[in-house]
Amino acid sequence: MRKNVERMAQNRKWGQRLLLSSILVLLSVICCLVPLASYADDNPLSLMRDDVLSYFSPLKGKVVSVNNGMAVINIGERSNVKKGMRFIVFREGAPFLHPVTKAPIGTLEAVIGKAEIKEAGHDTSTAVILKGDVKVSDKVRISETGVRMLFYQGKNVDWSLGDSYYRLIKETGRFEIVDTAIETDNDSEVMAEAKRLNADVVLILSAKEAAGDTMLKHRLLWADNALKFAEDEVRVAVAFMKELRFGEEFFGPQKGDVRTFVDLPFGVRLITAGDIDGDGKAELLMSTGSDIRLYSSGAAGDLSGLYEIKGTPKDDHIWLDVLDINRDGKDEVILTLMKDDMVVSRIYEFKDGKFFVLWEGDVFLKRIGNELIAQEYERGEGYKGAVFKVAWDNGYKKGDNVSIPRGVNIYDFIFINEPVGIDSQRDGKRLALAYDDAGHLNLYDEGIRIWRSKGDYGGFQTTFKRVTPTIMVERGEWAVKDRLVMQNREILVIKRIPLVGMAKGIGYSKSQIRSLWWTGVSMEERTIIDDIPGKALDYTIADNRIIVLDMPMLGIKFKNILKGENPIGTALYIYPLKGR
């Protein structure tokens, strides 16, 4: 009995020790987590973002006195009012009646003016009346509607840092951010651009070095009068910068991440890649507009000429693709061209060291996924009728129509898979992302547009005028849109930045490759390749690289003029796809 009691006591002590050890381990974990949470709260970019948001928090108040262009409102610092905030002033009007019972259910409000806080007290604030005949008892409000912001990143700001801050601001959902192509250190030029773009507020981001770290500063200015109402500066540690850059290096190509530059001695308009000879490696195909040249690409980006498909001077290539149509383990070349105002498409097969025409017809052709699609052509008009599938069974056979939104043509769109959850009933559904004629991208769900890009992507490179009965009548153009490529669940797209404002005809200062990601709720967009000089013409993905075909600014290589060489040419910029 005594032994049993002693054994029970020992077991109790062991249990107490085990409980105490568990508590100590738990406390250690908590102690480790607390500093991490604190560190996350001390993210310098988050602190700056919160400072910006504090000036646009939705607020309501009332005017309690008016004197000499100044108004006193009944809210102050206790309600988070800050100097520099702007309020819209409303005045109550006639009561709003129920249409049937005629009982009052609200009061109509009319916008009277605008006021800006000059001094915030504890419970009241003083504001200068910017516009309107403001009176006592008028209401003031900062509404929840989106604020149109021009986000301008100075040249001295590290791209990774500026891009991360841009995303933090955008993700708040409080601002409608507008982009600009200008590059200047002159505030007046930035403010003039803000007015042109109808922005409400301007955020100017700048940076300077400080003992190895970066001092990042933003200034907030009202667009209508260039008045600065807020400024904040934070120190960004070197370690934080390294984390940002590490993320970029892992997730994809960024500004300055070009691996290889290839200066082509001749003009190229289209590019694609595929395993043409069946050796398991992708070859590059480049169209000069009338001929197609086939190259192998080395690891260092060096090109070796292999074969050529010769055309005629009248040929005008508009689309180039590859697809293993006959399932023989080799990609066939798919070419669509204009010739004598007619469309001709050809499918080439590579066999015994030569190219042979496998099929030829008078329709547009394009690869989408692992399928071939087509659309008919009407002379002088452009696209005609529905887009349809092409079934290949020892030859070309017209298949079923492709379900796409009304007005969308063969070179306008790509299908994307909508994200689905465990409880979703939408598995297998395909949304269509398509260009419109204005150069904007649109996302369609069963023919209904659910998203449209805020800006265009810089216009299209291949356009044709519609036939008119007289030169006095303009009937517009039809265009071959830019290539859209699906990489995992991201859609890659070219963005061209005009040289002067929106004057695309003058030339382009630079181009970008952007990524679009549909979350199921919103479209996330980011620049994955920036500062491509001049005008990007086309691009392809081969061997885990993005290869961009580029034309220099104004289409001229000035250094070639000095050397007495052909000044008209193109270049390839080759970027790694790190981890994508």
Coordinates of C-alpha atoms in Angstrom, one line a residue:
M1 CA 0.0 0.0 0.0
R2 CA 2.8 2.4 1.0
K3 CA 4.6 1.6 -2.2
N4 CA 1.4 2.4 -4.2
V5 CA 1.1 5.8 -2.4
E6 CA 4.7 6.6 -3.0
R7 CA 4.3 5.6 -6.7
M8 CA 1.2 7.9 -6.9
A9 CA 3.2 10.8 -5.4
Q10 CA 6.0 10.3 -7.8
N11 CA 3.6 10.2 -10.7
R12 CA 2.0 13.4 -9.4
K13 CA 5.4 15.1 -9.2
W14 CA 6.3 13.9 -12.7
G15 CA 3.0 15.3 -14.0
Q16 CA 3.7 18.6 -12.3
R17 CA 7.1 18.8 -13.8
L18 CA 5.7 18.0 -17.2
L19 CA 3.0 20.6 -16.9
L20 CA 5.6 23.2 -15.7
S21 CA 7.9 22.3 -18.7
S22 CA 5.0 22.7 -21.1
I23 CA 4.1 26.1 -19.7
L24 CA 7.8 27.2 -20.0
V25 CA 7.9 26.0 -23.6
L26 CA 4.6 27.9 -24.3
L27 CA 6.0 31.1 -22.7
S28 CA 9.1 30.8 -24.8
V29 CA 7.1 30.5 -28.0
I30 CA 5.0 33.5 -27.0
C31 CA 8.2 35.5 -26.2
C32 CA 9.6 34.6 -29.6
L33 CA 6.4 35.6 -31.4
V34 CA 6.0 39.0 -29.7
P35 CA 9.1 40.5 -31.2
L36 CA 8.1 39.2 -34.6
A37 CA 4.7 40.8 -34.4
S38 CA 6.3 44.0 -33.2
Y39 CA 8.7 43.9 -36.1
A40 CA 5.9 43.4 -38.6
D41 CA 4.1 46.5 -37.1
D42 CA 7.3 48.5 -37.6
N43 CA 7.4 48.0 -41.4
P44 CA 8.5 51.4 -42.5
L45 CA 6.4 51.3 -45.7
S46 CA 3.3 50.3 -43.7
L47 CA 3.9 53.3 -41.4
M48 CA 4.0 55.6 -44.4
R49 CA 0.9 54.1 -45.9
D50 CA -1.0 54.6 -42.6
D51 CA 0.1 58.2 -42.6
V52 CA -1.4 58.7 -46.1
L53 CA -4.6 56.9 -45.1
S54 CA -5.0 59.1 -42.0
Y55 CA -5.8 62.1 -44.2
F56 CA -8.6 60.3 -46.0
S57 CA -10.5 58.6 -43.2
P58 CA -14.3 58.9 -43.7
L59 CA -15.6 61.6 -41.3
K60 CA -18.7 63.6 -40.7
G61 CA -19.3 66.9 -38.9
K62 CA -21.2 70.2 -38.8
V63 CA -20.4 73.8 -39.3
V64 CA -20.9 75.7 -36.0
S65 CA -19.7 79.2 -37.1
V66 CA -18.5 81.1 -40.1
N67 CA -16.4 84.3 -40.1
N68 CA -14.3 86.0 -42.8
G69 CA -13.9 83.0 -45.1
M70 CA -13.2 80.6 -42.2
A71 CA -15.5 78.0 -40.7
V72 CA -15.4 76.2 -37.4
I73 CA -16.6 72.5 -37.4
N74 CA -17.7 70.5 -34.4
I75 CA -15.0 67.7 -34.7
G76 CA -11.3 67.8 -33.9
E77 CA -8.3 65.7 -33.0
R78 CA -10.4 63.4 -30.8
S79 CA -12.2 62.4 -34.1
N80 CA -8.8 62.1 -35.9
V81 CA -9.2 65.4 -37.7
K82 CA -5.8 66.6 -39.1
K83 CA -4.5 69.8 -40.5
G84 CA -4.6 69.6 -44.3
M85 CA -7.7 67.4 -44.6
R86 CA -10.4 68.5 -47.1
F87 CA -14.1 68.2 -46.4
I88 CA -17.0 68.5 -48.9
V89 CA -19.7 70.8 -47.5
F90 CA -23.4 69.7 -47.9
R91 CA -26.6 71.5 -47.1
E92 CA -29.9 69.8 -46.3
G93 CA -32.7 70.4 -48.7
A94 CA -36.3 69.2 -49.1
P95 CA -37.3 66.0 -47.4
F96 CA -37.3 62.9 -49.4
L97 CA -40.8 61.2 -49.4
H98 CA -41.8 57.6 -49.8
P99 CA -43.3 57.3 -53.3
V100 CA -46.4 55.5 -52.0
T101 CA -47.0 56.5 -48.4
K102 CA -45.6 60.0 -48.8
A103 CA -44.0 59.7 -45.4
P104 CA -40.6 61.4 -45.0
I105 CA -37.8 58.9 -45.2
G106 CA -34.8 61.2 -45.6
T107 CA -33.5 64.5 -46.6
L108 CA -31.9 65.5 -50.0
E109 CA -28.4 67.0 -49.7
A110 CA -26.8 69.4 -52.1
V111 CA -23.0 70.0 -52.4
I112 CA -22.3 73.6 -51.4
G113 CA -18.6 73.8 -51.4
K114 CA -15.2 72.6 -50.0
A115 CA -13.2 73.4 -46.9
E116 CA -9.6 72.6 -45.8
I117 CA -8.6 72.2 -42.2
K118 CA -6.1 74.9 -41.1
E119 CA -6.1 74.1 -37.3
A120 CA -7.4 71.1 -35.5
G121 CA -8.3 71.4 -31.8
H122 CA -9.4 68.7 -29.4
D123 CA -13.1 68.9 -30.1
T124 CA -13.4 71.5 -32.9
S125 CA -11.4 72.5 -36.0
T126 CA -11.0 75.7 -38.0
A127 CA -11.1 75.4 -41.8
V128 CA -10.6 77.8 -44.7
I129 CA -13.5 77.8 -47.1
L130 CA -12.1 77.0 -50.5
K131 CA -15.4 77.1 -52.4
G132 CA -19.1 77.9 -51.9
D133 CA -21.3 80.0 -49.7
V134 CA -20.9 78.0 -46.5
K135 CA -23.3 78.7 -43.6
V136 CA -23.9 77.6 -40.0
S137 CA -25.5 74.1 -39.7
D138 CA -24.1 72.9 -43.1
K139 CA -22.7 69.4 -42.9
V140 CA -19.1 68.5 -43.7
R141 CA -17.9 65.1 -44.9
I142 CA -15.0 63.1 -46.1
S143 CA -16.8 60.4 -48.1
E144 CA -15.8 56.8 -48.7
T145 CA -15.6 57.1 -52.4
G146 CA -12.2 56.4 -54.0
V147 CA -9.7 59.3 -54.2
R148 CA -8.0 59.7 -57.5
M149 CA -4.2 59.8 -56.8
L150 CA -1.2 60.4 -59.1
F151 CA 1.6 58.3 -57.6
Y152 CA 4.9 59.7 -58.8
Q153 CA 8.2 57.9 -58.0
G154 CA 11.3 60.0 -58.4
K155 CA 14.3 58.8 -60.3
N156 CA 16.3 58.5 -57.1
V157 CA 14.0 55.9 -55.6
D158 CA 15.0 52.2 -55.8
W159 CA 12.5 50.5 -58.1
S160 CA 11.8 47.6 -55.7
L161 CA 11.2 50.0 -52.8
G162 CA 8.9 52.3 -54.9
D163 CA 7.0 49.3 -56.3
S164 CA 6.4 47.8 -52.9
Y165 CA 5.1 51.1 -51.5
Y166 CA 2.9 51.6 -54.6
R167 CA 1.3 48.2 -54.0
L168 CA 0.7 48.9 -50.3
I169 CA -1.1 52.1 -51.3
K170 CA -3.1 50.4 -54.0
E171 CA -4.1 47.4 -51.8
T172 CA -5.9 49.7 -49.4
G173 CA -8.6 50.2 -51.9
R174 CA -8.9 53.8 -50.9
F175 CA -7.3 55.3 -54.0
E176 CA -7.8 55.1 -57.7
I177 CA -4.2 55.3 -58.8
V178 CA -3.4 56.9 -62.1
D179 CA -0.1 56.2 -63.9
T180 CA 2.0 58.6 -65.9
A181 CA 4.8 58.2 -68.4
I182 CA 6.7 61.4 -67.5
E183 CA 10.1 61.3 -65.9
T184 CA 11.2 64.5 -64.2
D185 CA 12.5 66.0 -61.0
N186 CA 10.4 69.2 -61.5
D187 CA 7.4 69.3 -59.2
S188 CA 5.6 71.8 -61.4
E189 CA 5.7 69.3 -64.3
V190 CA 4.3 66.6 -62.1
M191 CA 1.5 68.9 -60.9
A192 CA 0.7 69.8 -64.5
E193 CA 0.4 66.1 -65.3
A194 CA -1.8 65.6 -62.3
K195 CA -4.2 68.2 -63.6
R196 CA -4.2 66.7 -67.0
L197 CA -5.1 63.3 -65.6
N198 CA -7.8 64.8 -63.3
A199 CA -6.2 63.6 -60.1
D200 CA -7.4 64.8 -56.7
V201 CA -4.1 64.3 -54.9
V202 CA -0.5 63.8 -55.8
L203 CA 2.0 61.6 -53.9
I204 CA 5.6 62.3 -54.8
L205 CA 8.1 59.7 -53.5
S206 CA 11.8 60.5 -53.2
A207 CA 14.8 59.0 -51.5
K208 CA 18.4 59.7 -50.3
E209 CA 21.2 57.6 -48.8
A210 CA 21.9 57.9 -45.1
A211 CA 24.8 55.9 -43.6
G212 CA 24.1 52.9 -45.8
D213 CA 20.4 53.0 -45.2
T214 CA 17.7 54.7 -47.4
M215 CA 15.7 57.7 -46.2
L216 CA 12.4 57.4 -48.0
K217 CA 10.1 60.4 -48.1
H218 CA 6.6 61.1 -49.5
R219 CA 4.9 64.4 -50.0
L220 CA 1.2 64.8 -50.4
L221 CA -0.1 67.7 -52.5
W222 CA -3.5 68.8 -53.6
A223 CA -3.6 68.6 -57.4
D224 CA -5.8 71.8 -57.9
N225 CA -3.4 74.2 -56.2
A226 CA -0.1 72.3 -55.7
L227 CA -0.4 72.9 -51.9
K228 CA 1.6 70.5 -49.8
F229 CA -0.5 69.3 -46.9
A230 CA 1.5 66.3 -45.5
E231 CA 5.1 65.0 -45.5
D232 CA 6.6 61.9 -43.9
E233 CA 10.1 60.3 -44.0
V234 CA 11.2 56.9 -42.7
R235 CA 14.5 55.1 -42.6
V236 CA 14.6 51.9 -44.6
A237 CA 17.3 49.6 -43.3
V238 CA 19.7 47.7 -45.6
A239 CA 18.3 44.4 -44.3
F240 CA 14.8 45.4 -45.3
M241 CA 16.0 46.3 -48.8
K242 CA 17.7 43.0 -49.2
E243 CA 14.4 41.2 -48.3
L244 CA 12.5 43.2 -51.0
R245 CA 15.1 42.4 -53.6
F246 CA 15.3 38.7 -52.6
G247 CA 11.5 38.5 -53.2
E248 CA 11.9 40.0 -56.6
E249 CA 14.7 37.7 -57.6
F250 CA 12.6 34.7 -56.6
F251 CA 9.4 35.7 -58.1
G252 CA 10.5 37.0 -61.5
P253 CA 12.4 39.3 -63.7
Q254 CA 12.5 42.9 -62.7
K255 CA 14.1 46.2 -63.8
G256 CA 17.7 45.8 -64.8
D257 CA 17.5 42.0 -64.6
V258 CA 18.2 41.5 -68.3
R259 CA 20.5 38.5 -68.8
T260 CA 21.3 38.9 -72.5
F261 CA 21.1 41.6 -75.2
V262 CA 21.2 40.5 -78.8
D263 CA 21.5 43.3 -81.4
L264 CA 19.8 42.0 -84.6
P265 CA 21.3 43.3 -87.9
F266 CA 17.9 43.3 -89.6
G267 CA 14.4 44.3 -88.8
V268 CA 12.1 41.7 -87.1
R269 CA 8.3 42.2 -86.4
L270 CA 7.2 38.9 -84.8
I271 CA 8.8 36.3 -82.7
T272 CA 7.7 32.9 -81.3
A273 CA 9.4 29.7 -80.1
G274 CA 8.9 26.0 -80.4
D275 CA 10.5 22.6 -80.9
I276 CA 10.4 22.6 -84.7
D277 CA 12.9 19.8 -85.4
G278 CA 11.9 17.4 -82.6
D279 CA 15.2 17.5 -80.7
G280 CA 13.5 18.5 -77.4
K281 CA 14.8 22.1 -77.5
A282 CA 13.0 25.2 -78.4
E283 CA 14.1 27.1 -81.5
L284 CA 13.4 30.8 -82.1
L285 CA 11.3 31.8 -85.1
M286 CA 11.5 35.5 -86.2
S287 CA 9.5 37.1 -89.0
T288 CA 10.9 40.0 -90.9
G289 CA 7.5 40.7 -92.3
S290 CA 8.1 38.7 -95.5
D291 CA 10.5 35.9 -94.4
I292 CA 10.7 33.6 -91.4
R293 CA 14.1 32.8 -90.0
L294 CA 14.8 29.9 -87.6
Y295 CA 17.5 30.1 -84.9
S296 CA 18.8 28.0 -82.1
S297 CA 19.6 30.0 -78.9
G298 CA 22.5 29.1 -76.7
A299 CA 22.6 29.5 -72.9
A300 CA 24.4 32.8 -73.3
G301 CA 21.8 34.1 -75.7
D302 CA 23.9 33.6 -78.8
L303 CA 21.9 32.8 -81.9
S304 CA 22.8 30.3 -84.6
G305 CA 20.9 30.5 -87.9
L306 CA 19.4 27.2 -89.0
Y307 CA 16.7 27.5 -91.7
E308 CA 14.5 30.0 -93.5
I309 CA 11.0 30.2 -94.9
K310 CA 11.2 32.6 -97.9
G311 CA 8.3 34.8 -98.8
T312 CA 7.7 37.5 -101.4
P313 CA 8.0 41.3 -101.1
K314 CA 4.2 41.5 -101.2
D315 CA 3.8 39.4 -98.1
D316 CA 2.9 41.3 -94.9
H317 CA 3.1 38.9 -91.9
I318 CA 0.6 39.7 -89.1
W319 CA 0.7 36.6 -86.8
L320 CA 3.2 33.9 -86.0
D321 CA 2.5 30.8 -83.8
V322 CA 3.6 27.2 -83.3
L323 CA 1.6 24.1 -82.4
D324 CA 2.0 20.4 -82.8
I325 CA -1.1 20.1 -84.9
N326 CA -0.6 16.5 -86.3
R327 CA 0.8 15.1 -83.0
D328 CA 4.0 13.9 -84.5
G329 CA 6.2 15.3 -81.6
K330 CA 7.3 18.4 -83.6
D331 CA 5.7 21.9 -83.7
E332 CA 4.3 23.1 -87.0
V333 CA 4.7 26.8 -87.9
I334 CA 1.4 28.8 -88.1
L335 CA 1.6 31.9 -90.2
T336 CA -1.1 34.5 -91.2
L337 CA -0.3 37.2 -93.6
M338 CA -1.9 39.9 -95.8
K339 CA -1.2 39.8 -99.5
D340 CA -2.9 42.0 -102.1
D341 CA -5.6 43.0 -99.6
M342 CA -6.4 39.4 -98.8
V343 CA -5.7 37.1 -95.9
V344 CA -3.6 34.0 -96.3
S345 CA -2.8 31.5 -93.6
R346 CA -0.3 28.7 -93.9
I347 CA 0.8 25.8 -91.8
Y348 CA 4.4 24.7 -92.4
E349 CA 5.8 21.3 -91.5
F350 CA 9.5 20.7 -91.0
K351 CA 10.7 17.5 -92.6
D352 CA 14.1 16.2 -93.8
G353 CA 15.7 19.6 -93.3
K354 CA 13.1 21.5 -95.2
F355 CA 9.8 23.3 -94.7
F356 CA 6.7 22.1 -96.6
V357 CA 3.3 23.8 -96.7
L358 CA 1.0 21.4 -94.9
W359 CA -2.1 23.5 -95.5
E360 CA -3.1 26.9 -96.9
G361 CA -6.4 28.9 -96.6
D362 CA -8.0 32.3 -96.6
V363 CA -8.7 32.6 -92.8
F364 CA -7.0 34.0 -89.8
L365 CA -5.3 31.4 -87.6
K366 CA -4.1 31.5 -84.0
R367 CA -3.1 29.0 -81.3
I368 CA -5.0 29.2 -78.0
G369 CA -3.8 26.7 -75.4
N370 CA -3.3 23.4 -77.3
E371 CA -6.0 24.2 -79.8
L372 CA -6.0 25.9 -83.2
I373 CA -8.8 28.5 -83.9
A374 CA -9.7 30.5 -87.0
Q375 CA -11.9 33.3 -88.2
E376 CA -13.0 34.4 -91.6
Y377 CA -11.9 37.6 -93.4
E378 CA -13.9 40.1 -95.4
R379 CA -12.0 42.1 -97.9
G380 CA -11.6 45.8 -96.9
E381 CA -13.5 45.1 -93.6
G382 CA -11.3 42.8 -91.5
Y383 CA -12.7 40.1 -89.2
K384 CA -15.9 38.4 -90.3
G385 CA -18.2 36.0 -88.4
A386 CA -17.6 33.8 -85.4
V387 CA -14.3 32.5 -84.2
F388 CA -14.3 28.7 -84.6
K389 CA -12.1 25.7 -83.7
V390 CA -10.0 23.9 -86.2
A391 CA -10.0 20.1 -86.0
W392 CA -7.0 18.4 -87.6
D393 CA -7.7 14.9 -89.0
N394 CA -5.3 14.4 -91.9
G395 CA -6.3 17.8 -92.9
Y396 CA -8.1 21.0 -91.9
K397 CA -11.7 20.7 -90.7
K398 CA -13.9 23.5 -89.4
G399 CA -15.1 22.7 -85.9
D400 CA -17.5 24.3 -83.4
N401 CA -17.7 28.0 -82.7
V402 CA -15.7 29.3 -79.8
S403 CA -17.8 30.9 -77.0
I404 CA -16.5 34.4 -76.6
P405 CA -18.1 37.8 -75.9
R406 CA -19.9 39.6 -78.8
G407 CA -17.5 41.9 -80.8
V408 CA -14.3 40.0 -79.7
N409 CA -12.2 38.7 -82.5
I410 CA -9.5 36.1 -82.9
Y411 CA -6.5 38.2 -82.0
D412 CA -8.2 40.0 -79.1
F413 CA -8.5 37.5 -76.3
I414 CA -7.1 34.7 -74.2
F415 CA -9.0 32.4 -71.8
I416 CA -8.1 32.4 -68.1
N417 CA -9.1 30.0 -65.4
E418 CA -11.1 31.5 -62.6
P419 CA -9.7 30.7 -59.1
V420 CA -12.0 28.2 -57.4
G421 CA -12.5 27.2 -53.8
I422 CA -13.5 24.0 -52.1
D423 CA -17.1 25.0 -52.1
S424 CA -17.2 26.5 -55.5
Q425 CA -19.4 25.1 -58.2
R426 CA -17.5 27.0 -61.0
D427 CA -14.8 24.4 -61.6
G428 CA -13.7 24.3 -65.3
K429 CA -15.1 27.8 -66.0
R430 CA -13.2 30.0 -68.4
L431 CA -13.2 33.7 -68.3
A432 CA -12.2 35.7 -71.4
L433 CA -9.6 38.5 -71.2
A434 CA -9.8 40.7 -74.3
Y435 CA -8.5 43.9 -75.8
D436 CA -11.0 46.4 -77.1
D437 CA -10.3 48.8 -80.0
A438 CA -9.2 51.6 -77.6
G439 CA -6.4 49.4 -76.3
H440 CA -8.0 48.6 -72.9
L441 CA -8.2 45.1 -71.5
N442 CA -11.6 43.7 -70.4
L443 CA -12.5 40.6 -68.4
Y444 CA -15.7 38.9 -69.4
D445 CA -17.8 36.3 -67.4
E446 CA -20.3 34.6 -69.8
G447 CA -20.3 37.7 -72.0
I448 CA -20.7 40.2 -69.2
R449 CA -17.8 42.5 -68.6
I450 CA -16.7 42.4 -64.9
W451 CA -13.4 44.4 -65.2
R452 CA -11.8 47.0 -67.5
S453 CA -8.3 48.3 -67.2
K454 CA -8.1 52.0 -66.2
G455 CA -5.7 52.9 -69.0
D456 CA -4.8 51.6 -72.4
Y457 CA -1.6 49.6 -73.1
G458 CA -0.1 51.8 -75.7
G459 CA -1.9 51.0 -78.9
F460 CA -1.3 48.3 -81.5
Q461 CA 1.4 47.9 -84.1
T462 CA -0.5 46.3 -87.0
T463 CA -3.6 48.2 -88.2
F464 CA -5.5 48.4 -91.5
K465 CA -7.9 51.0 -92.7
R466 CA -11.4 49.9 -93.7
V467 CA -12.4 50.5 -97.3
T468 CA -14.3 53.7 -97.9
P469 CA -16.4 54.8 -100.9
T470 CA -14.6 58.2 -100.9
I471 CA -11.5 59.7 -99.4
M472 CA -13.9 62.2 -97.6
V473 CA -15.3 59.4 -95.4
E474 CA -13.3 57.7 -92.6
R475 CA -14.6 54.3 -91.5
G476 CA -11.8 53.6 -89.0
E477 CA -9.4 50.7 -88.7
W478 CA -9.2 47.1 -87.7
A479 CA -6.2 45.9 -85.7
V480 CA -4.2 42.8 -84.9
K481 CA -3.9 43.1 -81.1
D482 CA -0.8 42.3 -79.0
R483 CA 0.1 38.8 -77.9
L484 CA -1.4 37.6 -74.6
V485 CA 0.4 34.7 -72.9
M486 CA -0.7 32.6 -69.9
Q487 CA 2.2 31.7 -67.6
N488 CA 0.9 29.5 -64.8
R489 CA -2.1 31.7 -63.8
E490 CA -0.6 35.0 -64.8
I491 CA -1.4 36.7 -68.1
L492 CA 1.6 38.6 -69.6
V493 CA 0.9 41.7 -71.6
I494 CA 3.0 44.4 -73.3
K495 CA 2.6 48.0 -72.0
R496 CA 4.1 50.8 -74.2
I497 CA 4.8 54.2 -72.7
P498 CA 4.5 57.1 -75.2
L499 CA 7.5 59.4 -75.6
V500 CA 5.4 62.6 -75.2
G501 CA 2.2 62.3 -73.1
M502 CA -0.4 60.3 -75.1
A503 CA 1.2 61.1 -78.5
K504 CA 1.8 57.4 -79.6
G505 CA 2.6 58.4 -83.1
I506 CA 5.7 60.2 -82.1
G507 CA 7.3 57.2 -80.5
Y508 CA 7.7 55.4 -77.2
S509 CA 10.1 56.2 -74.4
K510 CA 10.0 52.7 -73.0
S511 CA 8.0 49.5 -72.8
Q512 CA 7.1 47.0 -70.0
I513 CA 6.0 43.5 -69.6
R514 CA 3.2 43.4 -67.1
S515 CA 1.5 40.6 -65.3
L516 CA -2.3 40.4 -64.6
W517 CA -3.6 38.0 -62.0
W518 CA -7.4 37.6 -61.5
T519 CA -8.0 36.7 -57.8
G520 CA -11.7 36.0 -58.4
V521 CA -12.6 39.3 -56.9
S522 CA -10.1 41.8 -58.4
M523 CA -7.4 42.1 -61.0
E524 CA -3.9 42.4 -59.6
E525 CA -1.4 44.0 -61.9
R526 CA 2.4 44.3 -61.6
T527 CA 5.3 45.3 -63.8
I528 CA 7.6 42.3 -64.1
I529 CA 10.0 43.8 -66.7
D530 CA 10.5 47.5 -66.8
D531 CA 12.6 50.0 -68.8
I532 CA 12.7 48.1 -72.1
P533 CA 14.0 50.9 -74.3
G534 CA 11.8 52.1 -77.1
K535 CA 8.9 50.0 -78.4
A536 CA 8.4 46.3 -77.6
L537 CA 7.0 44.6 -80.7
D538 CA 6.4 41.0 -79.5
Y539 CA 7.7 38.5 -77.0
T540 CA 7.8 34.7 -76.4
I541 CA 8.7 32.3 -73.6
A542 CA 11.3 29.7 -74.2
D543 CA 13.5 27.5 -71.9
N544 CA 12.4 29.4 -68.8
R545 CA 13.2 32.8 -70.3
I546 CA 11.1 35.7 -71.6
I547 CA 12.5 36.9 -74.9
V548 CA 11.3 40.4 -75.9
L549 CA 11.6 41.7 -79.4
D550 CA 12.3 45.5 -79.2
M551 CA 12.7 48.4 -81.6
P552 CA 14.8 51.3 -80.4
M553 CA 13.3 54.8 -79.7
L554 CA 12.0 56.3 -82.9
G555 CA 12.9 53.1 -84.7
I556 CA 16.5 54.2 -85.4
K557 CA 19.8 53.0 -84.1
F558 CA 21.8 56.2 -84.1
K559 CA 25.1 54.5 -83.3
N560 CA 24.7 52.5 -86.6
I561 CA 24.5 55.8 -88.5
L562 CA 27.9 56.9 -87.1
K563 CA 29.4 53.5 -88.1
G564 CA 27.9 53.6 -91.6
E565 CA 25.7 50.6 -90.9
N566 CA 21.9 50.0 -91.4
P567 CA 20.2 52.2 -88.8
I568 CA 16.9 50.3 -89.0
G569 CA 17.0 47.2 -86.8
T570 CA 15.7 45.4 -83.7
A571 CA 17.1 43.8 -80.6
L572 CA 16.3 40.9 -78.3
Y573 CA 16.2 41.3 -74.6
I574 CA 16.4 38.0 -72.7
Y575 CA 15.2 37.8 -69.1
P576 CA 15.2 34.8 -66.8
L577 CA 11.9 33.4 -65.4
K578 CA 13.1 32.9 -61.8
G579 CA 10.8 30.5 -60.1
R580 CA 7.7 31.5 -62.0

